[in-house]
């Protein structure tokens, strides 16, 4: 049976008993009662999600365990709120939960279609391929969004100029 994490020493237990108000930490980050946003309200930029899915796919393809891969990603994440979410997900995975059920707790971050695809990847044993495909789809969505924005700029500019000329 595999052991995750480090065992708690008797010194740590004594320190906790002596200072019960001292904040606990998870993966080196303090767990303060009012410090963390609700999982249902956290939002993450699409760019961060794209990088997350791409990197997690590569990590899984290299043979690293899923929970350990999430820990590695959270340690190197620039977005600290997203990093805390990944740490919580990693802890839930270590406790025996499936990735799809963990991601379902964050509906503002992970869309239902994404969670469904990941659930199918788990069931079929092709999670790394599914994660790579999700990253590719997100790249295509971002490209289309930027093309639409670019296509709308010119007509709006012409409309603003026409209104300013007609009023001027």
PDB file of C-alpha atoms in Angstrom:
ATOM      1  CA  UNK A   1       0.000   0.000   0.000  1.00  0.00           C
ATOM      2  CA  UNK A   2       1.334   3.405  -0.959  1.00  0.00           C
ATOM      3  CA  UNK A   3       1.817   6.138   1.613  1.00  0.00           C
ATOM      4  CA  UNK A   4       1.168   9.751   0.639  1.00  0.00           C
ATOM      5  CA  UNK A   5       2.576  12.774   2.417  1.00  0.00           C
ATOM      6  CA  UNK A   6       4.768  12.754   5.464  1.00  0.00           C
ATOM      7  CA  UNK A   7       3.863  11.264   8.828  1.00  0.00           C
ATOM      8  CA  UNK A   8       3.073  13.710  11.618  1.00  0.00           C
ATOM      9  CA  UNK A   9       5.788  13.781  14.238  1.00  0.00           C
ATOM     10  CA  UNK A  10       5.138  13.894  17.958  1.00  0.00           C
ATOM     11  CA  UNK A  11       6.710  17.398  18.029  1.00  0.00           C
ATOM     12  CA  UNK A  12       4.094  18.624  15.571  1.00  0.00           C
ATOM     13  CA  UNK A  13       1.271  17.105  17.609  1.00  0.00           C
ATOM     14  CA  UNK A  14       2.612  18.735  20.801  1.00  0.00           C
ATOM     15  CA  UNK A  15       2.931  22.100  19.015  1.00  0.00           C
ATOM     16  CA  UNK A  16      -0.682  21.865  17.842  1.00  0.00           C
ATOM     17  CA  UNK A  17      -1.851  21.011  21.368  1.00  0.00           C
ATOM     18  CA  UNK A  18       0.070  23.969  22.849  1.00  0.00           C
ATOM     19  CA  UNK A  19      -1.061  26.482  20.197  1.00  0.00           C
ATOM     20  CA  UNK A  20      -4.559  25.450  19.083  1.00  0.00           C
ATOM     21  CA  UNK A  21      -5.177  28.853  17.460  1.00  0.00           C
ATOM     22  CA  UNK A  22      -2.109  28.579  15.213  1.00  0.00           C
ATOM     23  CA  UNK A  23      -3.274  28.165  11.605  1.00  0.00           C
ATOM     24  CA  UNK A  24      -2.963  24.751  10.019  1.00  0.00           C
ATOM     25  CA  UNK A  25      -1.326  24.407   6.640  1.00  0.00           C
ATOM     26  CA  UNK A  26      -2.041  22.250   3.627  1.00  0.00           C
ATOM     27  CA  UNK A  27       0.860  21.855   1.208  1.00  0.00           C
ATOM     28  CA  UNK A  28       2.604  24.778   2.885  1.00  0.00           C
ATOM     29  CA  UNK A  29      -0.330  27.197   2.521  1.00  0.00           C
ATOM     30  CA  UNK A  30      -2.238  28.393   5.613  1.00  0.00           C
ATOM     31  CA  UNK A  31      -5.807  27.260   6.030  1.00  0.00           C
ATOM     32  CA  UNK A  32      -7.590  30.170   7.655  1.00  0.00           C
ATOM     33  CA  UNK A  33     -11.357  29.870   8.157  1.00  0.00           C
ATOM     34  CA  UNK A  34     -12.372  33.036   6.276  1.00  0.00           C
ATOM     35  CA  UNK A  35      -9.388  33.188   3.954  1.00  0.00           C
ATOM     36  CA  UNK A  36     -10.645  31.009   1.123  1.00  0.00           C
ATOM     37  CA  UNK A  37     -13.364  31.826  -1.385  1.00  0.00           C
ATOM     38  CA  UNK A  38     -16.261  29.456  -1.843  1.00  0.00           C
ATOM     39  CA  UNK A  39     -15.649  26.758  -4.483  1.00  0.00           C
ATOM     40  CA  UNK A  40     -18.927  27.709  -6.151  1.00  0.00           C
ATOM     41  CA  UNK A  41     -17.865  31.335  -6.723  1.00  0.00           C
ATOM     42  CA  UNK A  42     -14.225  30.989  -7.815  1.00  0.00           C
ATOM     43  CA  UNK A  43     -13.530  32.019 -11.421  1.00  0.00           C
ATOM     44  CA  UNK A  44     -10.346  31.334 -13.370  1.00  0.00           C
ATOM     45  CA  UNK A  45      -9.272  32.922 -16.674  1.00  0.00           C
ATOM     46  CA  UNK A  46      -9.549  30.638 -19.686  1.00  0.00           C
ATOM     47  CA  UNK A  47      -5.830  31.066 -20.367  1.00  0.00           C
ATOM     48  CA  UNK A  48      -4.982  29.516 -16.982  1.00  0.00           C
ATOM     49  CA  UNK A  49      -7.362  26.617 -17.631  1.00  0.00           C
ATOM     50  CA  UNK A  50      -5.827  26.013 -21.039  1.00  0.00           C
ATOM     51  CA  UNK A  51      -2.327  25.820 -19.567  1.00  0.00           C
ATOM     52  CA  UNK A  52      -3.616  23.615 -16.725  1.00  0.00           C
ATOM     53  CA  UNK A  53      -5.212  21.035 -19.026  1.00  0.00           C
ATOM     54  CA  UNK A  54      -2.223  20.962 -21.370  1.00  0.00           C
ATOM     55  CA  UNK A  55       0.296  20.527 -18.529  1.00  0.00           C
ATOM     56  CA  UNK A  56      -1.811  17.945 -16.695  1.00  0.00           C
ATOM     57  CA  UNK A  57      -2.081  15.929 -19.897  1.00  0.00           C
ATOM     58  CA  UNK A  58       1.706  15.925 -20.316  1.00  0.00           C
ATOM     59  CA  UNK A  59       2.221  15.004 -16.655  1.00  0.00           C
ATOM     60  CA  UNK A  60      -0.165  12.045 -16.901  1.00  0.00           C
ATOM     61  CA  UNK A  61       1.441  10.844 -20.128  1.00  0.00           C
ATOM     62  CA  UNK A  62       4.813  10.828 -18.363  1.00  0.00           C
ATOM     63  CA  UNK A  63       3.480   8.404 -15.757  1.00  0.00           C
ATOM     64  CA  UNK A  64       3.088  10.682 -12.733  1.00  0.00           C
ATOM     65  CA  UNK A  65       0.137   9.931 -10.448  1.00  0.00           C
ATOM     66  CA  UNK A  66      -2.836  12.269 -10.837  1.00  0.00           C
ATOM     67  CA  UNK A  67      -2.860  13.631  -7.261  1.00  0.00           C
ATOM     68  CA  UNK A  68       0.883  14.196  -7.338  1.00  0.00           C
ATOM     69  CA  UNK A  69       0.608  15.893 -10.734  1.00  0.00           C
ATOM     70  CA  UNK A  70      -2.007  18.290  -9.383  1.00  0.00           C
ATOM     71  CA  UNK A  71       0.262  19.107  -6.437  1.00  0.00           C
ATOM     72  CA  UNK A  72       3.125  19.869  -8.831  1.00  0.00           C
ATOM     73  CA  UNK A  73       0.906  22.110 -10.945  1.00  0.00           C
ATOM     74  CA  UNK A  74      -0.441  23.983  -7.924  1.00  0.00           C
ATOM     75  CA  UNK A  75       3.072  24.667  -6.643  1.00  0.00           C
ATOM     76  CA  UNK A  76       4.043  26.249  -9.975  1.00  0.00           C
ATOM     77  CA  UNK A  77       0.769  28.092 -10.628  1.00  0.00           C
ATOM     78  CA  UNK A  78       0.819  31.911 -10.855  1.00  0.00           C
ATOM     79  CA  UNK A  79      -2.888  32.193 -10.003  1.00  0.00           C
ATOM     80  CA  UNK A  80      -2.897  31.542  -6.235  1.00  0.00           C
ATOM     81  CA  UNK A  81      -6.679  31.116  -5.996  1.00  0.00           C
ATOM     82  CA  UNK A  82      -6.595  28.428  -8.680  1.00  0.00           C
ATOM     83  CA  UNK A  83      -3.574  26.870  -6.939  1.00  0.00           C
ATOM     84  CA  UNK A  84      -5.590  26.525  -3.709  1.00  0.00           C
ATOM     85  CA  UNK A  85      -8.402  24.867  -5.648  1.00  0.00           C
ATOM     86  CA  UNK A  86      -5.936  22.417  -7.201  1.00  0.00           C
ATOM     87  CA  UNK A  87      -4.533  21.615  -3.774  1.00  0.00           C
ATOM     88  CA  UNK A  88      -8.009  20.839  -2.465  1.00  0.00           C
ATOM     89  CA  UNK A  89      -8.712  18.663  -5.502  1.00  0.00           C
ATOM     90  CA  UNK A  90      -5.409  16.848  -4.975  1.00  0.00           C
ATOM     91  CA  UNK A  91      -6.291  16.167  -1.354  1.00  0.00           C
ATOM     92  CA  UNK A  92      -9.707  14.808  -2.379  1.00  0.00           C
ATOM     93  CA  UNK A  93      -8.055  12.580  -4.997  1.00  0.00           C
ATOM     94  CA  UNK A  94      -5.658  11.232  -2.368  1.00  0.00           C
ATOM     95  CA  UNK A  95      -8.714  10.427  -0.242  1.00  0.00           C
ATOM     96  CA  UNK A  96     -10.112   8.253  -3.038  1.00  0.00           C
ATOM     97  CA  UNK A  97     -12.408  10.573  -4.985  1.00  0.00           C
ATOM     98  CA  UNK A  98     -12.516  10.587  -8.784  1.00  0.00           C
ATOM     99  CA  UNK A  99     -11.246  13.624 -10.691  1.00  0.00           C
ATOM    100  CA  UNK A 100     -14.611  14.297 -12.332  1.00  0.00           C
ATOM    101  CA  UNK A 101     -16.455  14.380  -9.002  1.00  0.00           C
ATOM    102  CA  UNK A 102     -13.801  16.713  -7.552  1.00  0.00           C
ATOM    103  CA  UNK A 103     -14.051  19.094 -10.509  1.00  0.00           C
ATOM    104  CA  UNK A 104     -17.838  19.106 -10.269  1.00  0.00           C
ATOM    105  CA  UNK A 105     -17.456  21.048  -6.978  1.00  0.00           C
ATOM    106  CA  UNK A 106     -16.100  24.021  -8.972  1.00  0.00           C
ATOM    107  CA  UNK A 107     -18.857  24.848 -11.499  1.00  0.00           C
ATOM    108  CA  UNK A 108     -17.542  28.376 -12.208  1.00  0.00           C
ATOM    109  CA  UNK A 109     -14.130  26.983 -13.185  1.00  0.00           C
ATOM    110  CA  UNK A 110     -14.923  23.707 -14.935  1.00  0.00           C
ATOM    111  CA  UNK A 111     -17.862  23.671 -17.343  1.00  0.00           C
ATOM    112  CA  UNK A 112     -20.260  20.705 -17.175  1.00  0.00           C
ATOM    113  CA  UNK A 113     -19.194  19.567 -20.656  1.00  0.00           C
ATOM    114  CA  UNK A 114     -15.563  19.533 -19.503  1.00  0.00           C
ATOM    115  CA  UNK A 115     -16.426  17.488 -16.432  1.00  0.00           C
ATOM    116  CA  UNK A 116     -18.435  15.086 -18.601  1.00  0.00           C
ATOM    117  CA  UNK A 117     -15.528  14.613 -21.002  1.00  0.00           C
ATOM    118  CA  UNK A 118     -13.157  13.973 -18.097  1.00  0.00           C
ATOM    119  CA  UNK A 119     -15.606  11.463 -16.619  1.00  0.00           C
ATOM    120  CA  UNK A 120     -15.699   9.635 -19.961  1.00  0.00           C
ATOM    121  CA  UNK A 121     -11.895   9.712 -20.118  1.00  0.00           C
ATOM    122  CA  UNK A 122     -11.676   8.199 -16.646  1.00  0.00           C
ATOM    123  CA  UNK A 123     -14.104   5.450 -17.567  1.00  0.00           C
ATOM    124  CA  UNK A 124     -12.290   4.666 -20.823  1.00  0.00           C
ATOM    125  CA  UNK A 125      -8.777   4.891 -19.396  1.00  0.00           C
ATOM    126  CA  UNK A 126      -7.760   7.671 -21.791  1.00  0.00           C
ATOM    127  CA  UNK A 127      -7.728  10.634 -19.424  1.00  0.00           C
ATOM    128  CA  UNK A 128      -4.492  12.163 -20.741  1.00  0.00           C
ATOM    129  CA  UNK A 129      -5.831  12.110 -24.315  1.00  0.00           C
ATOM    130  CA  UNK A 130      -9.109  13.683 -23.199  1.00  0.00           C
ATOM    131  CA  UNK A 131      -7.272  16.429 -21.298  1.00  0.00           C
ATOM    132  CA  UNK A 132      -5.170  17.180 -24.372  1.00  0.00           C
ATOM    133  CA  UNK A 133      -8.325  17.319 -26.498  1.00  0.00           C
ATOM    134  CA  UNK A 134      -9.986  19.697 -24.003  1.00  0.00           C
ATOM    135  CA  UNK A 135      -6.944  21.989 -24.221  1.00  0.00           C
ATOM    136  CA  UNK A 136      -7.133  21.913 -28.022  1.00  0.00           C
ATOM    137  CA  UNK A 137     -10.845  22.770 -27.936  1.00  0.00           C
ATOM    138  CA  UNK A 138     -10.174  25.660 -25.556  1.00  0.00           C
ATOM    139  CA  UNK A 139      -7.477  26.991 -27.898  1.00  0.00           C
ATOM    140  CA  UNK A 140      -9.935  26.867 -30.801  1.00  0.00           C
ATOM    141  CA  UNK A 141     -12.597  28.649 -28.739  1.00  0.00           C
ATOM    142  CA  UNK A 142     -10.144  31.422 -27.817  1.00  0.00           C
ATOM    143  CA  UNK A 143      -9.137  31.803 -31.470  1.00  0.00           C
ATOM    144  CA  UNK A 144     -12.756  32.083 -32.623  1.00  0.00           C
ATOM    145  CA  UNK A 145     -13.534  34.564 -29.851  1.00  0.00           C
ATOM    146  CA  UNK A 146     -10.628  36.797 -30.861  1.00  0.00           C
ATOM    147  CA  UNK A 147     -11.658  36.607 -34.536  1.00  0.00           C
ATOM    148  CA  UNK A 148     -15.208  37.661 -33.682  1.00  0.00           C
ATOM    149  CA  UNK A 149     -13.920  40.534 -31.545  1.00  0.00           C
ATOM    150  CA  UNK A 150     -11.615  41.640 -34.348  1.00  0.00           C
ATOM    151  CA  UNK A 151     -14.436  41.454 -36.884  1.00  0.00           C
ATOM    152  CA  UNK A 152     -16.699  43.631 -34.714  1.00  0.00           C
ATOM    153  CA  UNK A 153     -14.177  46.397 -34.086  1.00  0.00           C
ATOM    154  CA  UNK A 154     -14.334  47.908 -37.597  1.00  0.00           C
ATOM    155  CA  UNK A 155     -18.157  48.218 -37.823  1.00  0.00           C
ATOM    156  CA  UNK A 156     -18.333  49.731 -34.350  1.00  0.00           C
ATOM    157  CA  UNK A 157     -15.598  52.220 -35.223  1.00  0.00           C
ATOM    158  CA  UNK A 158     -17.443  53.216 -38.433  1.00  0.00           C
ATOM    159  CA  UNK A 159     -20.704  53.616 -36.481  1.00  0.00           C
ATOM    160  CA  UNK A 160     -19.060  55.840 -33.857  1.00  0.00           C
ATOM    161  CA  UNK A 161     -17.458  57.994 -36.564  1.00  0.00           C
ATOM    162  CA  UNK A 162     -20.751  58.266 -38.482  1.00  0.00           C
ATOM    163  CA  UNK A 163     -22.605  59.368 -35.355  1.00  0.00           C
ATOM    164  CA  UNK A 164     -19.921  61.900 -34.430  1.00  0.00           C
ATOM    165  CA  UNK A 165     -19.928  63.345 -37.979  1.00  0.00           C
ATOM    166  CA  UNK A 166     -23.723  63.568 -38.110  1.00  0.00           C
ATOM    167  CA  UNK A 167     -23.910  65.245 -34.679  1.00  0.00           C
ATOM    168  CA  UNK A 168     -20.887  67.460 -35.258  1.00  0.00           C
TER     169      UNK A 168
END
